[in-house]
Short mmCIF file of C-alpha atoms and ligand atoms in Angstrom, two decimals:
data_model
loop_
_atom_site.label_atom_id
_atom_site.label_comp_id
_atom_site.label_asym_id
_atom_site.label_seq_id
_atom_site.Cartn_x
_atom_site.Cartn_y
_atom_site.Cartn_z
CA MET A 1330 16.85 -28.00 4.15
CA GLU A 1331 14.87 -25.41 6.49
CA ASN A 1332 17.51 -23.48 6.71
CA GLN A 1333 18.39 -22.68 3.32
CA LEU A 1334 18.53 -19.47 1.79
CA TYR A 1335 17.19 -18.26 -1.61
CA GLU A 1336 18.11 -15.61 -3.58
CA LEU A 1337 15.54 -13.25 -4.97
CA THR A 1338 15.07 -9.88 -6.82
CA VAL A 1339 11.71 -7.49 -5.89
CA TYR A 1340 11.43 -4.07 -7.98
CA VAL A 1341 10.63 -2.08 -4.95
CA ASN A 1342 9.17 1.31 -6.33
CA ASP A 1343 10.91 0.57 -9.64
CA LYS A 1344 14.33 -0.44 -8.05
CA ALA A 1345 16.01 -4.10 -7.90
CA VAL A 1346 16.31 -5.00 -4.01
CA ARG A 1347 18.25 -8.44 -4.18
CA GLY A 1348 18.64 -10.56 -0.85
CA LYS A 1349 18.78 -13.88 0.12
CA VAL A 1350 15.62 -15.07 2.20
CA ARG A 1351 14.49 -18.39 4.12
CA ALA A 1352 11.37 -19.83 2.47
CA GLU A 1353 9.04 -18.60 5.44
CA LYS A 1354 10.51 -14.66 5.29
CA THR A 1355 7.24 -12.49 4.71
CA LEU A 1356 7.47 -9.58 2.20
CA LEU A 1357 6.60 -7.32 4.99
CA ASP A 1358 9.77 -8.72 7.04
CA PHE A 1359 11.32 -8.22 3.65
CA LEU A 1360 10.50 -4.88 2.87
CA ARG A 1361 11.24 -3.87 6.43
CA GLU A 1362 14.68 -5.07 6.50
CA HIS A 1363 15.53 -3.35 3.37
CA ASN A 1364 14.39 0.38 5.08
CA PHE A 1365 11.01 0.30 3.55
CA THR A 1366 9.81 0.75 6.88
CA GLU A 1367 6.60 2.89 5.71
CA VAL A 1368 4.76 -0.53 5.04
CA LYS A 1369 3.65 -0.96 8.84
CA LYS A 1370 3.83 -4.27 10.74
CA GLY A 1371 0.42 -4.16 12.57
CA CYS A 1372 -1.39 -7.63 13.35
CA ASP A 1373 1.13 -9.44 11.19
CA ASN A 1374 -1.41 -11.67 10.67
CA GLY A 1375 -3.66 -11.11 7.51
CA ASP A 1376 -6.16 -8.88 9.67
CA CYS A 1377 -5.37 -5.21 9.54
CA GLY A 1378 -4.18 -4.07 6.25
CA ALA A 1379 -1.62 -1.72 7.54
CA CYS A 1380 0.68 -3.85 5.44
CA THR A 1381 -0.98 -3.50 2.26
CA VAL A 1382 1.50 -2.88 -0.68
CA ILE A 1383 0.59 -2.74 -4.56
CA MET A 1384 1.37 -5.76 -6.13
CA ASP A 1385 1.59 -6.27 -10.22
CA GLY A 1386 -1.11 -4.02 -10.25
CA LEU A 1387 -3.24 -5.32 -7.38
CA ALA A 1388 -3.74 -4.52 -3.55
CA ALA A 1389 -1.59 -7.10 -1.34
CA LEU A 1390 -1.12 -7.86 2.10
CA SER A 1391 2.54 -8.11 2.62
CA CYS A 1392 2.46 -9.84 5.97
CA SER A 1393 0.62 -12.85 3.76
CA THR A 1394 2.57 -12.89 1.11
CA THR A 1395 6.04 -14.61 1.21
CA ALA A 1396 9.46 -12.98 -0.26
CA LEU A 1397 9.90 -15.68 -2.65
CA GLN A 1398 6.29 -14.97 -3.90
CA ALA A 1399 7.71 -11.47 -5.00
CA GLU A 1400 10.07 -12.29 -6.66
CA GLY A 1401 10.84 -10.81 -9.79
CA ARG A 1402 7.17 -8.74 -9.10
CA ARG A 1403 7.06 -5.22 -8.90
CA VAL A 1404 5.74 -3.77 -5.82
CA TYR A 1405 4.87 -0.36 -4.65
CA THR A 1406 4.89 0.96 -1.07
CA VAL A 1407 3.39 4.24 -0.16
CA LYS A 1408 6.61 6.18 -0.79
CA SER A 1409 5.97 5.80 -4.50
CA LEU A 1410 2.66 7.64 -4.13
CA GLY A 1411 3.86 11.30 -3.67
CA SER A 1412 6.49 13.52 -2.19
CA TRP A 1413 6.12 16.14 0.41
CA GLU A 1414 6.95 18.72 -2.70
CA LYS A 1415 4.09 17.02 -4.46
CA LEU A 1416 1.49 15.05 -2.55
CA HIS A 1417 -0.69 12.48 -4.46
CA PRO A 1418 -4.37 13.34 -4.92
CA LEU A 1419 -5.33 10.46 -2.69
CA GLN A 1420 -2.65 12.06 -0.24
CA GLU A 1421 -4.10 15.67 -0.59
CA ALA A 1422 -7.40 14.45 -0.14
CA PHE A 1423 -6.58 12.28 3.21
CA VAL A 1424 -5.03 15.58 4.63
CA LYS A 1425 -8.18 17.71 3.84
CA HIS A 1426 -10.69 15.39 5.29
CA GLU A 1427 -8.61 14.54 8.17
CA ALA A 1428 -8.46 10.99 7.16
CA VAL A 1429 -5.24 10.66 8.96
CA GLN A 1430 -4.90 10.77 12.81
CA CYS A 1431 -2.31 8.46 14.19
CA GLY A 1432 -1.48 7.63 10.63
CA PHE A 1433 -0.31 4.17 11.51
CA CYS A 1434 -2.90 2.74 9.60
CA SER A 1435 -2.51 5.30 6.37
CA PRO A 1436 -0.05 3.51 4.35
CA GLY A 1437 -1.93 0.41 4.14
CA PHE A 1438 -5.16 2.60 3.13
CA LEU A 1439 -3.36 4.65 0.69
CA MET A 1440 -2.16 1.72 -1.05
CA THR A 1441 -5.65 -0.03 -0.98
CA ALA A 1442 -7.30 2.83 -2.25
CA LYS A 1443 -4.48 3.74 -5.35
CA ALA A 1444 -5.05 -0.18 -6.40
CA LEU A 1445 -9.07 0.55 -6.25
CA LEU A 1446 -8.57 3.65 -8.29
CA ASP A 1447 -6.15 1.96 -10.51
CA ASN A 1448 -8.69 -0.39 -11.61
CA ASN A 1449 -11.89 1.41 -11.31
CA PRO A 1450 -11.34 5.61 -11.52
CA MET A 1451 -14.67 6.51 -10.41
CA PRO A 1452 -15.93 3.99 -7.87
CA SER A 1453 -19.43 4.59 -5.87
CA ARG A 1454 -18.95 5.12 -2.02
CA ASN A 1455 -20.29 1.17 -1.67
CA GLU A 1456 -17.49 0.19 -3.73
CA ILE A 1457 -14.89 2.02 -1.88
CA ARG A 1458 -16.42 0.59 1.45
CA ASP A 1459 -15.78 -2.77 0.10
CA ALA A 1460 -12.08 -2.04 -1.10
CA ILE A 1461 -11.02 -1.12 2.47
CA SER A 1462 -13.09 -3.44 4.17
CA GLY A 1463 -9.84 -5.67 5.25
CA ASN A 1464 -7.94 -2.52 6.26
CA LEU A 1465 -8.67 -1.20 10.21
CA CYS A 1466 -8.55 2.05 11.99
CA ARG A 1467 -8.91 2.51 15.40
CA CYS A 1468 -9.18 6.58 14.50
CA THR A 1469 -11.03 8.13 12.24
CA GLY A 1470 -14.32 6.12 11.98
CA TYR A 1471 -13.76 5.66 7.87
CA VAL A 1472 -16.78 7.87 6.79
CA LYS A 1473 -13.58 10.59 6.29
CA ILE A 1474 -11.55 7.76 4.40
CA VAL A 1475 -14.68 7.08 2.02
CA ASP A 1476 -14.80 11.18 1.62
CA ALA A 1477 -11.21 11.39 0.83
CA ILE A 1478 -10.85 8.39 -1.60
CA GLU A 1479 -14.44 9.47 -3.36
CA ASP A 1480 -12.79 13.44 -3.32
CA ALA A 1481 -9.30 11.94 -5.02
CA ALA A 1482 -11.07 10.44 -7.52
CA SER A 1483 -12.97 13.16 -8.34
CA ALA A 1484 -10.02 15.26 -8.82
CA ILE A 1485 -7.69 12.44 -10.78
CA GLU A 1486 -10.51 12.19 -13.07
CA GLU A 1487 -10.43 16.20 -13.59
CA VAL A 1488 -6.93 16.35 -14.17
CA SER A 1489 -7.18 13.52 -16.71
CA ARG A 1490 -10.09 15.30 -18.44
CA GLU A 1491 -8.19 18.58 -18.68
CA ALA A 1492 -5.06 16.56 -19.96
S1 LIG B 2011 0.24 -6.50 9.53
FE1 LIG B 2011 -0.45 -7.34 7.42
S2 LIG B 2011 -2.95 -7.32 7.81
FE2 LIG B 2011 -2.20 -6.49 9.28
S1 LIG B 2012 -5.68 7.28 12.02
FE1 LIG B 2012 -4.95 6.07 13.48
S2 LIG B 2012 -5.34 3.78 13.36
FE2 LIG B 2012 -6.10 4.89 11.56
#
């Protein structure tokens, strides 16, 4: 039975992605094998946050989630946020505050931050620090990342107030 394949459909960035997987296949590997290589494979062990996606509204480590656990669920990667032509306010703020250096950790940070702001639109700096505590960055020292998320929260708030 250990070689058994299971059919599944995961809704990634609002598109149905179908596949056949073994029970132990991670969501991270499933996504990368279906060309969602924007989801980064860092430690592959739940320690670095590089693989963070949003699943059913909450940040999730795709290396610590099996593909089967995502069956029928909505998963969003960093490519769902914005485009080159129109960046998401979080992406704009990360650029503005130089919170991106080598960029390897950025997809994970951005999705963690998106899940935070979706659930808590005006977080305190401590709440931001708590939310990103599972994401590691070797380059920025974190202050710029916290600044960027705080700034993006204000920008999103301003736009929704004007709307
Ligand atoms: S690759 Fe998933 S937490 Fe590091
Ligand atoms: S920008 Fe290099 S690891 Fe974060």
